[in-house]
Short mmCIF file of C-alpha atoms in Angstrom, two decimals:
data_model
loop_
_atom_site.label_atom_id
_atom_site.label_comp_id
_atom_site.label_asym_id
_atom_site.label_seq_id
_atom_site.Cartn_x
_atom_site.Cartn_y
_atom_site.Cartn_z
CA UNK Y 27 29.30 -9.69 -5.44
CA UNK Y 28 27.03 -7.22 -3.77
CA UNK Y 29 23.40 -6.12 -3.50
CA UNK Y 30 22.28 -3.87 -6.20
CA UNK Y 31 20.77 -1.27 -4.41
CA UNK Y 32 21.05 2.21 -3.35
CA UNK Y 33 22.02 3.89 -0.65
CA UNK Y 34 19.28 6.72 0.96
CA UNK Y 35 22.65 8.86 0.21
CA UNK Y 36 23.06 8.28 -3.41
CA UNK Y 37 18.99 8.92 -3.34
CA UNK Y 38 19.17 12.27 -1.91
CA UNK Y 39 22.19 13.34 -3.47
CA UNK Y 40 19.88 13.06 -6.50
CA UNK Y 41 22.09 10.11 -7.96
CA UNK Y 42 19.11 7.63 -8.51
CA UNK Y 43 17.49 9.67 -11.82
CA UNK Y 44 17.41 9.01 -15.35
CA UNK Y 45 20.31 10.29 -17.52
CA UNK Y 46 17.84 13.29 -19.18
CA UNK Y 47 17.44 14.80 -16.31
CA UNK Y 48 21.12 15.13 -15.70
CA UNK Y 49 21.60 16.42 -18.84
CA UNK Y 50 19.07 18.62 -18.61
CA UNK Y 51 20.22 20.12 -15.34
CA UNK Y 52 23.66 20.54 -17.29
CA UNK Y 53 21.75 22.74 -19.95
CA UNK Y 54 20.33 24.91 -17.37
CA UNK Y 55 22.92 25.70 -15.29
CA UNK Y 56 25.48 26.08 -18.44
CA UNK Y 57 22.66 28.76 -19.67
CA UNK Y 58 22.12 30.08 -16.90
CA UNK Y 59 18.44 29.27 -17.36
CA UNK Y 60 16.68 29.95 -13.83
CA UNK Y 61 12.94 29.28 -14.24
CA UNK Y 62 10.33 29.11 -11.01
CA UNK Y 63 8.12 25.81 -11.90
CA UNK Y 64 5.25 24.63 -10.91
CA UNK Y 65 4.88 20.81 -10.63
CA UNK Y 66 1.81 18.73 -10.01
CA UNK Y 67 1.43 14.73 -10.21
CA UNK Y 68 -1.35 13.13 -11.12
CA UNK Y 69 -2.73 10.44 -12.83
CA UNK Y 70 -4.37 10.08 -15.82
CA UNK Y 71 -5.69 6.87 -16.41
CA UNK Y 72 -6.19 4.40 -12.87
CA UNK Y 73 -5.47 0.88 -14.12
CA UNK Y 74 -8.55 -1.13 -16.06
CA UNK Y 75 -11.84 -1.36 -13.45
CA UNK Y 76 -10.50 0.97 -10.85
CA UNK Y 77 -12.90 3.97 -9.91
CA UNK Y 78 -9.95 5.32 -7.02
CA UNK Y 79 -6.64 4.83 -5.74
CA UNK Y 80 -4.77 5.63 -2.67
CA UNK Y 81 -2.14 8.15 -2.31
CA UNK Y 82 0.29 6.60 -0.14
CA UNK Y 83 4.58 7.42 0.31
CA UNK Y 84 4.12 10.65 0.87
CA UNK Y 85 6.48 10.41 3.85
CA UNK Y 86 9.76 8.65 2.29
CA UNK Y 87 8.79 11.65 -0.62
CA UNK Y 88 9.10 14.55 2.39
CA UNK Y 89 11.91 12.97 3.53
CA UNK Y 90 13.36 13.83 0.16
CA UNK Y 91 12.45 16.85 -0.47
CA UNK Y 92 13.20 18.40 3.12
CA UNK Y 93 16.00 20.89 3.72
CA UNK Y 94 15.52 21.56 -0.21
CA UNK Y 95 14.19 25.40 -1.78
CA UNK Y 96 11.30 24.05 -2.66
CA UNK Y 97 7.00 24.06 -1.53
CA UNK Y 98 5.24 21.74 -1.08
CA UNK Y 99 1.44 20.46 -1.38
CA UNK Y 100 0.18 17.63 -1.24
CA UNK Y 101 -2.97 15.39 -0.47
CA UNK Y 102 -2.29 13.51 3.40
CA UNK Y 103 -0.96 9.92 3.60
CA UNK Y 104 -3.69 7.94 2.71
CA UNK Y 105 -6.37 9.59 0.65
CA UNK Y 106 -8.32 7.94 -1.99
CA UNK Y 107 -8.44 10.04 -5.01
CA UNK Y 108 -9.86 9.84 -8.42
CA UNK Y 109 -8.06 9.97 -11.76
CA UNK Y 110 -7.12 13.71 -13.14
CA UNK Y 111 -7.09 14.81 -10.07
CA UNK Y 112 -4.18 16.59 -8.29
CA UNK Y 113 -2.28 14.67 -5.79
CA UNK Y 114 0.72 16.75 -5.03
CA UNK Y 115 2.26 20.19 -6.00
CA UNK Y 116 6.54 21.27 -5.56
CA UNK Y 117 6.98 24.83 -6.43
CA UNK Y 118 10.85 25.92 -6.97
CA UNK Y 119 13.16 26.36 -9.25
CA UNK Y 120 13.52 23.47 -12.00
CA UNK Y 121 17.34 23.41 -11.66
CA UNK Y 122 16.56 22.30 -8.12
CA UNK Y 123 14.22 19.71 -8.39
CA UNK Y 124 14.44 18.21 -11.91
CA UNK Y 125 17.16 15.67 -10.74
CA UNK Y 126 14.47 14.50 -8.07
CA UNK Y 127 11.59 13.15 -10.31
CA UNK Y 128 12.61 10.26 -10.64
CA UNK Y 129 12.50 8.96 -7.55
CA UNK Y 130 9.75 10.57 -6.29
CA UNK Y 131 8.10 8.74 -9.02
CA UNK Y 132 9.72 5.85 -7.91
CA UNK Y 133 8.38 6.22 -4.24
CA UNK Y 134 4.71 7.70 -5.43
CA UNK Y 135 3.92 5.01 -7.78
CA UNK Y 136 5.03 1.94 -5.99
CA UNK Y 137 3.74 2.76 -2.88
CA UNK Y 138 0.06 3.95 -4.21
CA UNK Y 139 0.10 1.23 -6.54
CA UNK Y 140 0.60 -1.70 -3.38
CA UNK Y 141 -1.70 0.31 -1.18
CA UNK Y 142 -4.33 0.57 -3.49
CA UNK Y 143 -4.55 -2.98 -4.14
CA UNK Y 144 -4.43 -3.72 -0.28
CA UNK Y 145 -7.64 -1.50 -0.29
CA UNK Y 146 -9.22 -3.19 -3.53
CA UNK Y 147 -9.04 -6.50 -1.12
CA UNK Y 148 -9.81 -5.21 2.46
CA UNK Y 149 -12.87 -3.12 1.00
CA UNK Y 150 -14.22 -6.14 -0.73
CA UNK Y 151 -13.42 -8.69 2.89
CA UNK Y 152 -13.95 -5.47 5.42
CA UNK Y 153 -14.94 -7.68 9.12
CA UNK Y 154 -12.21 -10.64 7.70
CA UNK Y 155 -8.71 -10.68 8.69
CA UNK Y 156 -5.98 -9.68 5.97
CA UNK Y 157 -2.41 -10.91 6.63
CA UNK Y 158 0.24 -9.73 3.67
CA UNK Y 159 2.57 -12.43 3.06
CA UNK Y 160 4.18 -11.05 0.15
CA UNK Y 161 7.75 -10.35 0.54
CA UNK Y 162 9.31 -13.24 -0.91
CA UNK Y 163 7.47 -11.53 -4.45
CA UNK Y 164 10.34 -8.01 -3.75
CA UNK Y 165 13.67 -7.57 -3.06
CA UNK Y 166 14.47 -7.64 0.19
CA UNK Y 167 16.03 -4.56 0.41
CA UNK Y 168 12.60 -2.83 0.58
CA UNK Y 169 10.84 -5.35 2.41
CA UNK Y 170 9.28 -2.75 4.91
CA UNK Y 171 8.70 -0.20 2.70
CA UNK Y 172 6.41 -3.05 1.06
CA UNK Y 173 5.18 -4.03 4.70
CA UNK Y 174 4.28 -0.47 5.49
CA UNK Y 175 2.12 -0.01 2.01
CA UNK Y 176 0.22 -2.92 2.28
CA UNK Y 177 -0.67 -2.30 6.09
CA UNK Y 178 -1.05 1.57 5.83
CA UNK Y 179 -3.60 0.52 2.32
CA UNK Y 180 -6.08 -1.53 5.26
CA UNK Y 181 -4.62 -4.72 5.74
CA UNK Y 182 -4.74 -5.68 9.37
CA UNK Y 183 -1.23 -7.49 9.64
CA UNK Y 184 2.01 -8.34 8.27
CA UNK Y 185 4.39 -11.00 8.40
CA UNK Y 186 8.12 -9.29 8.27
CA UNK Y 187 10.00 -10.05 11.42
CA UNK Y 188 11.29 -6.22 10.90
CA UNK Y 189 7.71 -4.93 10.64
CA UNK Y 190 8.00 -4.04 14.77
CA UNK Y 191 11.01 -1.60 14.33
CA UNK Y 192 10.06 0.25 11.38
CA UNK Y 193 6.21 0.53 11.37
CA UNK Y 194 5.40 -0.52 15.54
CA UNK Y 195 3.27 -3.39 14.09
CA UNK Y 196 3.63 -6.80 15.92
CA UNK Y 197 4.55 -9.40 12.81
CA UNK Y 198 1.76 -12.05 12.34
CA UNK Y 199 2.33 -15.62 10.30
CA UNK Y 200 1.64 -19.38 11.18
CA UNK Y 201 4.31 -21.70 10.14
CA UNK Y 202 5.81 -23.37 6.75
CA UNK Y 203 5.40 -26.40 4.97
CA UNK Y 204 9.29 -26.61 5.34
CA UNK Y 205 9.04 -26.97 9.51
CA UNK Y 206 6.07 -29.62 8.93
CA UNK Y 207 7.94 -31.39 6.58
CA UNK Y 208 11.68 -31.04 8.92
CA UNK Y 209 9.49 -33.05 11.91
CA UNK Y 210 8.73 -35.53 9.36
CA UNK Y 211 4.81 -35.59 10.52
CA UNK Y 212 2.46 -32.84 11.00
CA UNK Y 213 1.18 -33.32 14.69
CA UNK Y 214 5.02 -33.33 16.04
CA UNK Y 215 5.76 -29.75 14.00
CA UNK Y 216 2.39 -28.59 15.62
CA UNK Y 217 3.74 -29.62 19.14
CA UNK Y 218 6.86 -28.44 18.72
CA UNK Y 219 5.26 -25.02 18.29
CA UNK Y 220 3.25 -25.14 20.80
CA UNK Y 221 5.95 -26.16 23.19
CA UNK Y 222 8.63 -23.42 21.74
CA UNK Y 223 6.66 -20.38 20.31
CA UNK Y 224 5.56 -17.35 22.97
CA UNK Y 225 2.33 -18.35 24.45
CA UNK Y 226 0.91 -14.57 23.24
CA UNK Y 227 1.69 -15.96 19.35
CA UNK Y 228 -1.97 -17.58 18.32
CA UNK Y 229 -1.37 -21.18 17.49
CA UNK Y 230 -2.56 -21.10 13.67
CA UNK Y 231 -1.82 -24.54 12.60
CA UNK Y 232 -0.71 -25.33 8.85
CA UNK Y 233 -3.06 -28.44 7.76
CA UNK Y 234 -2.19 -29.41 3.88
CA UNK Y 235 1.09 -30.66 4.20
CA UNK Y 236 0.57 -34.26 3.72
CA UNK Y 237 -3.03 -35.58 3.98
CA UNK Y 238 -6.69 -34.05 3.44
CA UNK Y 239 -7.54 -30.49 5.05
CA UNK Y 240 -10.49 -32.22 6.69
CA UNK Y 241 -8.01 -35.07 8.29
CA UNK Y 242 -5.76 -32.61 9.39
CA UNK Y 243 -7.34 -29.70 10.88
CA UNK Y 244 -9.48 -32.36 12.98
CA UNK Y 245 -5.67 -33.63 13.94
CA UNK Y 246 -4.84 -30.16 15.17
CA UNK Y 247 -7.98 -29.34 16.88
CA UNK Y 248 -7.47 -32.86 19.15
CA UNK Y 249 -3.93 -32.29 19.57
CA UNK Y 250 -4.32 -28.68 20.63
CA UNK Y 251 -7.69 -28.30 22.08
CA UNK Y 252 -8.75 -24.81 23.20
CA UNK Y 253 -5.25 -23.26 22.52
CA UNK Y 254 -5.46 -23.83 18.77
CA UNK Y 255 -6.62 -20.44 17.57
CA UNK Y 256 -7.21 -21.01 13.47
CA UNK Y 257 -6.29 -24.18 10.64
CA UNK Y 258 -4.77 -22.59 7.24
CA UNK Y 259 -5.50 -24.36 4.16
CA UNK Y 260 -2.99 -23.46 1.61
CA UNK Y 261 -3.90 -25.99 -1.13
CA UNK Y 262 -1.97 -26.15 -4.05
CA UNK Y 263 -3.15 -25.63 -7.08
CA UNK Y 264 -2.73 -29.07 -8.41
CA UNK Y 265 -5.26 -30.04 -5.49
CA UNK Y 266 -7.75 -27.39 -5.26
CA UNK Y 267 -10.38 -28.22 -7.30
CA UNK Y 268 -13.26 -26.53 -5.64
CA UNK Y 269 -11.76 -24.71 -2.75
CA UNK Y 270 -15.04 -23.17 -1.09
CA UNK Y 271 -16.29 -26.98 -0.69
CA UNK Y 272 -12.69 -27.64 0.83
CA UNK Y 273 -13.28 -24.64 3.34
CA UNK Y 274 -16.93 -25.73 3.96
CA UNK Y 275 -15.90 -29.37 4.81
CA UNK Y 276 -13.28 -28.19 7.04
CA UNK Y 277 -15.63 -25.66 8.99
CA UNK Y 278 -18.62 -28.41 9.48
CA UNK Y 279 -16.44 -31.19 10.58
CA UNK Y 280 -14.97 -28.62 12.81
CA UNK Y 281 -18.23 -27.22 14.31
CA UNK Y 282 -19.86 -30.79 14.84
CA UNK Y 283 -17.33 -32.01 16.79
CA UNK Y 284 -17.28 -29.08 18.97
CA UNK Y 285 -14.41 -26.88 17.75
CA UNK Y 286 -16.13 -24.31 16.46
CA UNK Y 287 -13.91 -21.94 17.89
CA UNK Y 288 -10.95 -22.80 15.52
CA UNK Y 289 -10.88 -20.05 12.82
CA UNK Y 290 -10.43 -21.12 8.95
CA UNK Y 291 -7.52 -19.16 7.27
CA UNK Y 292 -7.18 -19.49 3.53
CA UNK Y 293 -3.97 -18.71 1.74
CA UNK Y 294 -2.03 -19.17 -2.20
CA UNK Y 295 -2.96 -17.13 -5.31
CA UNK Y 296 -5.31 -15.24 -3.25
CA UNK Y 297 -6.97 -12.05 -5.16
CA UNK Y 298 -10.23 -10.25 -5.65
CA UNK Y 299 -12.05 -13.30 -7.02
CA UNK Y 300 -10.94 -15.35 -4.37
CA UNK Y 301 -11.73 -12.93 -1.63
CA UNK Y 302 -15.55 -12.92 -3.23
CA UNK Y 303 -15.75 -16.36 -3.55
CA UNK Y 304 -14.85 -17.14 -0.04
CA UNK Y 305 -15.38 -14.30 2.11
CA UNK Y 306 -18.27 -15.85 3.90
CA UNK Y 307 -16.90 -18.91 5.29
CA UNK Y 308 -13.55 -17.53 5.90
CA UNK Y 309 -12.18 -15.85 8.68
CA UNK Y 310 -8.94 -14.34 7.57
CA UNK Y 311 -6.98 -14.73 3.90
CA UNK Y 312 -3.51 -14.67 3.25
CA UNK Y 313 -2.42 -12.90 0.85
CA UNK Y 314 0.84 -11.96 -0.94
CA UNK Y 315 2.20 -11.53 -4.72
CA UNK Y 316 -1.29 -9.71 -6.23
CA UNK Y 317 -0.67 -6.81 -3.30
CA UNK Y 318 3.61 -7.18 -3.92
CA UNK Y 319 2.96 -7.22 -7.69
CA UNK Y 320 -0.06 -5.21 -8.69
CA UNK Y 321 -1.73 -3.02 -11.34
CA UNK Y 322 0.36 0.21 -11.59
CA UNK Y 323 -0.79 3.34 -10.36
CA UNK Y 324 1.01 5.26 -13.03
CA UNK Y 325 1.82 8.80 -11.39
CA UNK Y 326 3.18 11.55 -13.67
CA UNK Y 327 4.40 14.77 -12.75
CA UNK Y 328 3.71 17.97 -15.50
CA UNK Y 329 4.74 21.34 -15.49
CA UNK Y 330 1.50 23.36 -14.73
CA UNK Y 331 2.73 27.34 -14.06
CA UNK Y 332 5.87 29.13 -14.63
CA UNK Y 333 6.93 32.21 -12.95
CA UNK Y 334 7.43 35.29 -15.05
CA UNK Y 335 6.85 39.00 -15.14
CA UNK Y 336 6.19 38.72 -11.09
CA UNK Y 337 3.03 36.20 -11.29
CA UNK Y 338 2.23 32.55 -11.80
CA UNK Y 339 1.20 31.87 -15.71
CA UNK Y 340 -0.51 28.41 -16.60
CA UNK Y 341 1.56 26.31 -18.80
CA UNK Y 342 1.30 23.06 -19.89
CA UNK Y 343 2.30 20.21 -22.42
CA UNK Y 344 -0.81 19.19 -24.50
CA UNK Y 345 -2.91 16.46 -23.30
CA UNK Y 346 -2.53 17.74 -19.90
CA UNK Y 347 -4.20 20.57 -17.97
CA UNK Y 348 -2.42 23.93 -17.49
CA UNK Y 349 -2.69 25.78 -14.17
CA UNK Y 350 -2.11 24.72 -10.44
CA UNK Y 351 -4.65 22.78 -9.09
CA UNK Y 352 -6.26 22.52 -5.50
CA UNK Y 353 -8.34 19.48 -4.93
CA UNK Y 354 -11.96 20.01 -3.16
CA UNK Y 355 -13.79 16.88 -1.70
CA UNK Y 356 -17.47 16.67 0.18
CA UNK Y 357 -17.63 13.98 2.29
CA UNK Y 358 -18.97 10.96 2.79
CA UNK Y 359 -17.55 9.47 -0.71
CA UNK Y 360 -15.46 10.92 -3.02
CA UNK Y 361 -17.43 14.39 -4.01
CA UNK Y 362 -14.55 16.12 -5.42
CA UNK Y 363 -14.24 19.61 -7.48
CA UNK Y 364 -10.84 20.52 -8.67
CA UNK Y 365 -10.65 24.27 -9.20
CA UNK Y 366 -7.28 26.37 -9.41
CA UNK Y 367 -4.97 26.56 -6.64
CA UNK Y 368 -5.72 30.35 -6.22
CA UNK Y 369 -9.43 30.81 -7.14
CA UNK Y 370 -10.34 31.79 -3.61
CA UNK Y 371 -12.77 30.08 -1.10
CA UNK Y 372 -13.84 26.63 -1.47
CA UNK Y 373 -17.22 25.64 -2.53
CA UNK Y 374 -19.67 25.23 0.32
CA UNK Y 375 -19.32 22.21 2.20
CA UNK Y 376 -16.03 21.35 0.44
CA UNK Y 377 -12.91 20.85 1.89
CA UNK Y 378 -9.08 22.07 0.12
CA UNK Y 379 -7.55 18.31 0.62
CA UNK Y 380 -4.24 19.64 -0.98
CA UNK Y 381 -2.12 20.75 2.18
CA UNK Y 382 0.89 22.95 2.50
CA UNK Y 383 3.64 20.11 3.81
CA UNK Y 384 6.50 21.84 2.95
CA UNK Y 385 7.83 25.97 2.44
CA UNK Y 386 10.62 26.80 1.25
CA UNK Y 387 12.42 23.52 2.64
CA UNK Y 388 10.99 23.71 6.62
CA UNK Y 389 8.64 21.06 6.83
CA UNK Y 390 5.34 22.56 8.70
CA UNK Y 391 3.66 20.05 10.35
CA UNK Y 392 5.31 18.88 14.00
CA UNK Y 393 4.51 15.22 13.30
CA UNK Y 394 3.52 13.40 10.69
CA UNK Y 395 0.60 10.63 11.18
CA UNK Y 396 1.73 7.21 12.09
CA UNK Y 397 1.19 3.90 10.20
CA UNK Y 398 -1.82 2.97 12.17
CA UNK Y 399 -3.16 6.19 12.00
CA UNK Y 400 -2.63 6.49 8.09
CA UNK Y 401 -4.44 2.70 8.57
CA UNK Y 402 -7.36 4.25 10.51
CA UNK Y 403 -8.07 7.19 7.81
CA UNK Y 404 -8.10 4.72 4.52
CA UNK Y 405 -10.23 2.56 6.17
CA UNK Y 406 -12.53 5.80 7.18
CA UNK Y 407 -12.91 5.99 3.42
CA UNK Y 408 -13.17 2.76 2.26
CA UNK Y 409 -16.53 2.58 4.46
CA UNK Y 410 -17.89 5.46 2.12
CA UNK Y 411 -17.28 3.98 -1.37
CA UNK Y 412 -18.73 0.73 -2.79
CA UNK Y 413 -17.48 -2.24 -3.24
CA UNK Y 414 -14.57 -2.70 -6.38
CA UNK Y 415 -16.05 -4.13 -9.21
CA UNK Y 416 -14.26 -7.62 -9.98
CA UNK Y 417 -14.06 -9.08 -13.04
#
């Protein structure tokens, strides 16, 4: 028995690809084929009622592609972007790269495709708290990288326990159903914590585990007095019903009997709608499988320009556009021009948002931007464009 996954050696060694590829790096190299490529990815088509995306695992793709004979361009960690535009360019030879699409692929999609959703949401709740709960919907082999998408796409916390060693962000959560139901009774599980958990952990009591939300949060609240930070309802579905009257009970009975500093968290099949529906009554969501399993971002990468007779000459396959690309953006919103890589300055009060990473294999910049920091610029953005339309 063993865990089906692979190693970041077998990755960079080029071994995680699709069989073509190999064979087509076979072809090459048996005819001696060396050709100077051009490659840009892009997408085409963002999934149904998206107007932008963000561009997000541009690091873990670096991190691939360094100490390799290749240049590289690409839009920074974190920008929102609009379909058909340009969102990275690798210049080499295909020989080099064309084992390496795959994954990058692999990396580009997923990650833009989680982030992009954990936008969607945190544009549409902005001032409310967004915790991302999802891991239990991946494998766990790739829990951060899932961790580090949804927080780096605007959501304020996570809940991995590994979250502090590979992205510096302090884990957030509350507690189970499983503890509640181990005590046998809700109010000695919510003493227990109290007793056992750091004091710098806010106590956010779980209240649905075995009578009303109303009967139980007013439980907590007299049990806990001033230390109890937040209540979170995580109905079932069997029990919902109408879930905004559920929150708006809770938060009365609450405020009238003078707790009105307990904060209401909301969590379960939380998504777009939900966020809508609830947003003003609610002070932070939970959320998990519609950020772990979203709409896909579907990322492609084309051939664009070959190399030949000593300049750059725009190729493409049909359907797509031939010719290197250089994105141009006027800001605040999403202003963009795309003009060719090479067609000289940039329009006034445009900015080139396609950098050089990458030249010839030496990576450029000193440091790349942190996970807070990649936080701080989508969330720059996501002030500028209107809300996503839900449907």
């Amino acid at each position: 028995m063993r865990l089906y996954t692979a190693t970041p050696e077998e990755i960079r060694a080029g071994e995680i690809t699709d069989i073509y590829f190999v064979r087509s790096k076979q072809i090459l190299e048996a005819k001696k084929l060396e050709k100077k490529v051009r490659i840009e990815f892009h997408v085409m088509k963002l999934p149904r009622g998206y107007d932008w995306a963000v561009f997000t695992g541009l690091e873990e793709a670096l991190w691939l592609l360094k100490d390799m004979p290749v240049t590289v361009y690409s839009l920074p960690e974190g920008t929102l972007f609009k379909a058909g535009e340009p969102l990275m360019l690798i210049e080499g030879y295909i020989h080099d790269i064309i084992l390496y699409e795959t994954a990058l692929l692999g990396i580009l999609r997923h990650y833009s495709s989680i982030s992009t959703k954990a936008a969607r949401l945190k544009r549409l709740a902005m001032d409310k708290t967004l915790l991302f709960f999802g891991l239990r919907a991946a494998h766990p082999a790739i829990a951060p990288m899932i961790d580090r998408a949804a927080y780096i796409g605007g959501f304020d916390a996570v809940s991995g326990a590994m979250s502090k060693k590979y992205l510096g962000v302090e884990p957030q959560g509350t507690m189970p159903h499983a503890l509640v139901i181990a005590f046998g009774e809700q109010r000695a599980a919510w003493k227990a914590f109290d007793e056992v958990v750091d004091k710098s952990v806010p106590r956010i009591m779980l209240v649905d585990t075995f009578y009303d939300e109303r009967i139980e949060a007013v439980e907590a609240a007299k049990l806990l007095g001033e230390r109890l930070s937040g209540v979170r309802l995580d109905t079932p579905s069997s029990r919902r019903g109408n879930m905004r009257a559920i929150v708006e009970e809770v938060r009365w009975t609450l405020d009238i009997l003078g707790f009105k500093h307990v904060k209401i968290v909301v969590s379960g099949g939380i998504d777009e709608k939900e966020i809508v529906a609830l947003r003003d009554v609610v002070d932070t969501f939970g959320i998990g499988t519609s950020v772990a399993s979203p709409p896909s971002v579907d990322i492609s990468a084309d051939i664009v320009e070959v190399y030949e007779d000593g300049r750059w000459k725009p190729v493409s396959k049909r359907g797509k556009l031939p010719g290197a690309k250089q994105l141009y953006r006027k800001r605040p919103g999403l202003n963009d021009k795309v003009l060719l890589l090479e067609s000289g300055e940039a329009p006034e009060g445009y900015k080139p948002m396609l950098v050089k990473y990458v030249e010839n294999g030496r990576l450029l910049v000193d440091k790349l931007p942190s996970p807070q920091e990649i936080r701080a610029y989508v969330l720059e953005q996501l002030r500028e464009v209107p809300e996503p339309v839900v449907n």
